């Protein structure tokens, strides 16, 4: 099974996109993905992929319209959704892993291909109705960090993380019926 996936079409400086590039095919439909700047020494978007066995892999972006071979980051992750965000405001991306029971576990990164060797705290509960999670920047101010949640009840919430933990949510006016968060 080829684990490489679709690559977004390169932009054209005068507007629009070049033709899409396919990096590989097959195997992506069973993976839960998060996209962001995982490694501090690689500013290109990178992919974290969780398989059905609980293995979390990193697909580094080489910046040459190709991904590097995947590397196992950790195993034993039980999640239905992932989000890559700087949760603790330390400058490095972390992973929020949403479990089916609505609990969210934090997997802290430190700018390398590995996770911090520590306990995985539960940072939120009651999210079993969440259908999408998206990390956002600069919503409440320059360099602010947070996440948007799409709930099954057609509610979208913004949770600010600028203080290093989840603040109280703000509902974002809709209507959101039929809409999804870009993942």
Short mmCIF file of C-alpha atoms in Angstrom, two decimals:
data_model
loop_
_atom_site.label_atom_id
_atom_site.label_comp_id
_atom_site.label_asym_id
_atom_site.label_seq_id
_atom_site.Cartn_x
_atom_site.Cartn_y
_atom_site.Cartn_z
CA UNK A 1 0.00 0.00 0.00
CA UNK A 2 1.42 3.35 -1.01
CA UNK A 3 1.09 5.67 2.01
CA UNK A 4 1.93 8.88 0.21
CA UNK A 5 -1.02 11.09 -0.60
CA UNK A 6 -2.30 14.00 -2.63
CA UNK A 7 -0.30 17.19 -2.68
CA UNK A 8 -2.01 20.53 -3.08
CA UNK A 9 -1.54 22.21 -6.41
CA UNK A 10 1.26 24.81 -6.38
CA UNK A 11 0.08 28.42 -6.52
CA UNK A 12 0.70 30.77 -9.43
CA UNK A 13 2.05 34.19 -8.40
CA UNK A 14 -0.48 36.00 -10.60
CA UNK A 15 -3.38 33.99 -9.17
CA UNK A 16 -4.79 30.50 -9.38
CA UNK A 17 -3.12 27.12 -9.10
CA UNK A 18 -0.97 24.87 -11.24
CA UNK A 19 -2.15 21.34 -11.95
CA UNK A 20 -2.44 19.12 -8.85
CA UNK A 21 0.38 16.68 -8.14
CA UNK A 22 -0.34 13.19 -6.84
CA UNK A 23 2.33 11.91 -4.49
CA UNK A 24 0.84 8.45 -4.22
CA UNK A 25 -2.44 6.67 -4.07
CA UNK A 26 -4.21 4.20 -1.83
CA UNK A 27 -4.31 3.76 1.91
CA UNK A 28 -5.24 7.31 2.98
CA UNK A 29 -8.96 6.61 3.47
CA UNK A 30 -8.33 4.68 6.70
CA UNK A 31 -6.06 7.32 8.28
CA UNK A 32 -6.96 10.21 10.58
CA UNK A 33 -4.88 13.23 9.56
CA UNK A 34 -3.59 16.50 11.01
CA UNK A 35 -1.58 19.01 8.97
CA UNK A 36 0.78 21.65 10.32
CA UNK A 37 4.35 22.62 11.06
CA UNK A 38 5.40 19.68 13.22
CA UNK A 39 9.22 19.87 13.11
CA UNK A 40 10.83 23.19 14.02
CA UNK A 41 13.55 22.72 11.38
CA UNK A 42 11.02 22.12 8.57
CA UNK A 43 8.72 25.07 7.92
CA UNK A 44 6.84 23.21 5.18
CA UNK A 45 3.41 21.73 6.07
CA UNK A 46 3.79 18.19 7.38
CA UNK A 47 1.25 15.43 7.91
CA UNK A 48 0.57 13.43 11.06
CA UNK A 49 -1.41 10.29 10.31
CA UNK A 50 -3.07 7.95 12.79
CA UNK A 51 -3.87 4.43 11.63
CA UNK A 52 -6.61 2.15 12.98
CA UNK A 53 -4.06 0.33 15.19
CA UNK A 54 -3.22 3.52 17.10
CA UNK A 55 0.12 4.20 15.40
CA UNK A 56 0.89 7.89 14.85
CA UNK A 57 3.17 8.59 11.89
CA UNK A 58 4.89 11.73 10.60
CA UNK A 59 5.11 12.37 6.86
CA UNK A 60 7.72 15.15 6.52
CA UNK A 61 7.42 17.52 3.56
CA UNK A 62 10.66 17.76 1.62
CA UNK A 63 9.48 20.85 -0.25
CA UNK A 64 10.14 19.16 -3.57
CA UNK A 65 6.53 18.15 -4.31
CA UNK A 66 7.16 14.96 -2.39
CA UNK A 67 6.92 13.62 1.15
CA UNK A 68 9.71 11.82 2.96
CA UNK A 69 9.14 8.25 4.13
CA UNK A 70 6.88 8.14 7.16
CA UNK A 71 8.32 7.80 10.65
CA UNK A 72 6.54 6.30 13.66
CA UNK A 73 6.11 8.95 16.36
CA UNK A 74 4.23 6.87 18.92
CA UNK A 75 1.76 4.03 19.25
CA UNK A 76 -1.26 3.41 21.44
CA UNK A 77 -3.13 6.57 20.41
CA UNK A 78 -6.89 6.12 20.71
CA UNK A 79 -8.55 8.93 18.75
CA UNK A 80 -11.27 9.61 16.22
CA UNK A 81 -9.93 13.10 15.35
CA UNK A 82 -6.58 14.88 15.59
CA UNK A 83 -5.55 18.52 15.67
CA UNK A 84 -2.02 19.90 15.54
CA UNK A 85 -1.72 23.13 17.54
CA UNK A 86 0.68 24.80 19.99
CA UNK A 87 -1.50 23.98 23.01
CA UNK A 88 0.90 25.06 25.76
CA UNK A 89 2.26 28.20 24.02
CA UNK A 90 5.87 26.96 24.11
CA UNK A 91 6.43 27.55 20.38
CA UNK A 92 6.17 23.87 19.39
CA UNK A 93 3.22 22.00 17.87
CA UNK A 94 1.29 19.55 20.04
CA UNK A 95 -1.40 17.00 19.18
CA UNK A 96 -4.92 17.03 20.54
CA UNK A 97 -6.36 13.53 20.23
CA UNK A 98 -10.17 13.40 20.48
CA UNK A 99 -11.37 10.02 21.73
CA UNK A 100 -14.80 8.54 20.95
CA UNK A 101 -15.88 9.10 24.58
CA UNK A 102 -15.41 12.88 24.11
CA UNK A 103 -12.20 13.18 26.13
CA UNK A 104 -9.25 15.02 24.57
CA UNK A 105 -5.70 13.91 25.34
CA UNK A 106 -2.66 16.13 24.90
CA UNK A 107 0.49 14.80 23.22
CA UNK A 108 3.12 17.52 23.57
CA UNK A 109 5.78 17.98 20.93
CA UNK A 110 9.08 19.81 21.19
CA UNK A 111 9.99 20.63 17.62
CA UNK A 112 11.52 17.25 16.72
CA UNK A 113 10.10 14.10 15.16
CA UNK A 114 9.34 12.72 18.64
CA UNK A 115 6.88 13.54 21.41
CA UNK A 116 7.78 14.54 24.94
CA UNK A 117 8.16 11.46 27.15
CA UNK A 118 5.48 12.24 29.73
CA UNK A 119 1.97 11.34 30.85
CA UNK A 120 -0.78 12.27 28.37
CA UNK A 121 -3.19 14.52 30.30
CA UNK A 122 -6.87 14.84 29.47
CA UNK A 123 -7.37 18.54 28.67
CA UNK A 124 -11.08 18.53 27.79
CA UNK A 125 -14.18 16.34 28.10
CA UNK A 126 -17.67 16.43 26.63
CA UNK A 127 -16.54 16.70 23.01
CA UNK A 128 -18.21 13.48 21.77
CA UNK A 129 -20.41 15.53 19.37
CA UNK A 130 -17.43 17.25 17.69
CA UNK A 131 -17.34 16.60 13.94
CA UNK A 132 -14.31 18.75 13.13
CA UNK A 133 -11.34 20.44 14.81
CA UNK A 134 -9.19 23.10 13.15
CA UNK A 135 -6.23 24.99 14.60
CA UNK A 136 -6.40 28.75 14.01
CA UNK A 137 -3.91 31.61 14.42
CA UNK A 138 -4.34 35.36 14.85
CA UNK A 139 -8.07 35.22 15.71
CA UNK A 140 -8.01 37.26 18.92
CA UNK A 141 -4.80 39.15 18.16
CA UNK A 142 -1.47 38.88 16.41
CA UNK A 143 0.18 35.52 17.17
CA UNK A 144 -2.84 34.26 19.12
CA UNK A 145 -3.53 30.53 18.91
CA UNK A 146 -6.76 28.60 19.26
CA UNK A 147 -8.99 25.93 17.81
CA UNK A 148 -12.36 25.92 16.12
CA UNK A 149 -14.76 23.06 16.86
CA UNK A 150 -17.66 22.07 14.63
CA UNK A 151 -20.34 20.30 16.66
CA UNK A 152 -23.05 17.99 15.36
CA UNK A 153 -25.69 20.52 16.49
CA UNK A 154 -24.50 22.98 13.78
CA UNK A 155 -22.60 25.04 16.35
CA UNK A 156 -19.07 26.29 15.70
CA UNK A 157 -17.01 27.33 18.71
CA UNK A 158 -13.66 29.06 19.08
CA UNK A 159 -11.45 28.02 22.02
CA UNK A 160 -8.51 30.37 22.63
CA UNK A 161 -5.18 28.79 23.61
CA UNK A 162 -3.03 31.90 23.81
CA UNK A 163 -2.64 31.50 27.58
CA UNK A 164 -1.30 27.94 27.30
CA UNK A 165 -4.61 26.19 28.07
CA UNK A 166 -8.17 26.13 26.76
CA UNK A 167 -10.15 29.27 27.58
CA UNK A 168 -13.95 29.29 27.71
CA UNK A 169 -15.45 28.81 24.25
CA UNK A 170 -17.08 31.50 22.14
CA UNK A 171 -19.84 30.47 19.76
CA UNK A 172 -19.40 31.74 16.20
CA UNK A 173 -22.65 32.84 14.58
CA UNK A 174 -23.84 30.67 11.70
CA UNK A 175 -25.79 29.20 10.03
CA UNK A 176 -23.44 26.23 9.73
CA UNK A 177 -25.88 23.62 8.38
CA UNK A 178 -24.18 21.62 5.63
CA UNK A 179 -20.77 23.22 6.28
CA UNK A 180 -17.56 21.48 7.40
CA UNK A 181 -14.32 22.81 8.86
CA UNK A 182 -11.38 22.52 6.50
CA UNK A 183 -9.11 19.86 7.94
#
